[in-house]
PDB file of C-alpha atoms in Angstrom:
ATOM      1  CA  GLY A 122      -1.172 -19.771   9.585  1.00 95.00           C
ATOM      2  CA  ASN A 123      -2.905 -16.423   9.629  1.00 97.00           C
ATOM      3  CA  VAL A 124      -1.804 -13.327   7.297  1.00 98.00           C
ATOM      4  CA  ILE A 125      -2.734 -10.386   9.492  1.00 98.00           C
ATOM      5  CA  ASN A 126      -2.068  -6.680   8.493  1.00 98.00           C
ATOM      6  CA  GLY A 127      -3.425  -3.617  10.545  1.00 97.00           C
ATOM      7  CA  ASN A 128      -5.605  -3.092  13.436  1.00 97.00           C
ATOM      8  CA  VAL A 129      -6.677  -6.929  13.862  1.00 98.00           C
ATOM      9  CA  VAL A 130      -7.311  -9.080  16.941  1.00 98.00           C
ATOM     10  CA  SER A 131      -7.661 -12.765  16.243  1.00 98.00           C
ATOM     11  CA  VAL A 132      -8.657 -15.628  18.480  1.00 98.00           C
ATOM     12  CA  SER A 133      -8.801 -19.295  17.595  1.00 98.00           C
ATOM     13  CA  SER A 134      -8.786 -18.437  13.742  1.00 98.00           C
ATOM     14  CA  LYS A 135      -6.763 -20.546  11.328  1.00 98.00           C
ATOM     15  CA  ASN A 136      -5.627 -19.826   7.689  1.00 98.00           C
ATOM     16  CA  CYS A 137      -7.307 -16.552   7.449  1.00 98.00           C
ATOM     17  CA  VAL A 138      -6.085 -13.421   5.601  1.00 98.00           C
ATOM     18  CA  ILE A 139      -7.222 -10.278   7.452  1.00 98.00           C
ATOM     19  CA  GLU A 140      -6.383  -6.790   6.146  1.00 98.00           C
ATOM     20  CA  ALA A 141      -7.515  -3.815   8.349  1.00 96.00           C
ATOM     21  CA  LYS A 142      -7.147  -0.004   8.034  1.00 90.00           C
ATOM     22  CA  ASP A 143      -8.033   2.194  11.068  1.00 89.00           C
ATOM     23  CA  LYS A 144     -11.207   0.323  12.284  1.00 93.00           C
ATOM     24  CA  LEU A 145     -10.493  -2.630  14.486  1.00 96.00           C
ATOM     25  CA  ILE A 146     -11.533  -5.963  13.132  1.00 97.00           C
ATOM     26  CA  ALA A 147     -11.869  -8.783  15.637  1.00 97.00           C
ATOM     27  CA  VAL A 148     -12.284 -12.247  14.674  1.00 98.00           C
ATOM     28  CA  VAL A 149     -13.056 -15.471  16.598  1.00 98.00           C
ATOM     29  CA  GLY A 150     -12.937 -18.988  15.506  1.00 98.00           C
ATOM     30  CA  LEU A 151     -12.705 -18.366  11.683  1.00 98.00           C
ATOM     31  CA  GLU A 152     -11.023 -20.712   9.282  1.00 98.00           C
ATOM     32  CA  ASP A 153     -10.126 -20.236   5.715  1.00 98.00           C
ATOM     33  CA  ILE A 154     -11.629 -16.723   5.444  1.00 98.00           C
ATOM     34  CA  VAL A 155     -10.481 -13.421   3.778  1.00 98.00           C
ATOM     35  CA  VAL A 156     -11.463 -10.070   5.471  1.00 98.00           C
ATOM     36  CA  VAL A 157     -10.390  -6.956   3.811  1.00 97.00           C
ATOM     37  CA  ASP A 158     -11.588  -3.730   5.336  1.00 96.00           C
ATOM     38  CA  THR A 159     -11.213  -0.274   3.517  1.00 94.00           C
ATOM     39  CA  ASP A 160     -12.408   3.164   4.068  1.00 92.00           C
ATOM     40  CA  ASP A 161     -15.642   2.583   2.308  1.00 92.00           C
ATOM     41  CA  ALA A 162     -16.281  -1.022   2.061  1.00 94.00           C
ATOM     42  CA  THR A 163     -15.540  -4.487   3.765  1.00 96.00           C
ATOM     43  CA  LEU A 164     -15.166  -7.771   1.974  1.00 96.00           C
ATOM     44  CA  VAL A 165     -15.581 -11.175   3.763  1.00 97.00           C
ATOM     45  CA  CYS A 166     -15.316 -14.305   1.814  1.00 97.00           C
ATOM     46  CA  ASP A 167     -14.234 -17.823   2.090  1.00 97.00           C
ATOM     47  CA  LYS A 168     -10.809 -18.368   0.715  1.00 97.00           C
ATOM     48  CA  GLU A 169     -12.267 -21.297  -1.497  1.00 97.00           C
ATOM     49  CA  HIS A 170     -14.441 -18.484  -3.252  1.00 97.00           C
ATOM     50  CA  ALA A 171     -12.008 -15.827  -3.449  1.00 94.00           C
ATOM     51  CA  GLY A 172     -11.770 -16.351  -7.275  1.00 95.00           C
ATOM     52  CA  GLU A 173     -15.182 -15.120  -7.450  1.00 96.00           C
ATOM     53  CA  ILE A 174     -14.545 -11.587  -6.185  1.00 95.00           C
ATOM     54  CA  LYS A 175     -14.697 -10.427  -9.783  1.00 96.00           C
ATOM     55  CA  LYS A 176     -18.350 -11.223  -9.815  1.00 97.00           C
ATOM     56  CA  ILE A 177     -18.765  -8.753  -6.871  1.00 96.00           C
ATOM     57  CA  LEU A 178     -17.048  -6.252  -9.111  1.00 95.00           C
ATOM     58  CA  ALA A 179     -19.422  -6.934 -11.922  1.00 97.00           C
ATOM     59  CA  LYS A 180     -22.413  -6.667  -9.739  1.00 97.00           C
ATOM     60  CA  LEU A 181     -21.088  -3.325  -8.438  1.00 96.00           C
ATOM     61  CA  ARG A 182     -20.730  -2.127 -11.886  1.00 97.00           C
ATOM     62  CA  GLU A 183     -24.205  -3.390 -12.901  1.00 97.00           C
ATOM     63  CA  GLU A 184     -25.824  -1.668 -10.064  1.00 97.00           C
ATOM     64  CA  GLY A 185     -23.891   1.686 -10.527  1.00 97.00           C
ATOM     65  CA  LYS A 186     -21.969   1.604  -7.533  1.00 97.00           C
ATOM     66  CA  ASN A 187     -18.841   2.645  -9.046  1.00 95.00           C
ATOM     67  CA  GLU A 188     -17.580   4.514  -5.991  1.00 93.00           C
ATOM     68  CA  TYR A 189     -16.709   1.137  -4.681  1.00 92.00           C
ATOM     69  CA  LEU A 190     -14.685  -0.083  -7.600  1.00 89.00           C
TER      70      LEU A 190
END
């Protein structure tokens, strides 16, 4: 099933993890997807690739975008 926290509307989505803050996150027809919304960034990835999030963090460091870390 879905794991949903925050201001989320989900229709026909399966096995998703969706974390929202104040802004509404609406998803339709997604499967095995992770969506995490914060004040300054939104992450969307396939659950199968969630282990690669550290690569995103490394790329942010490399590009000097430390405000997102």
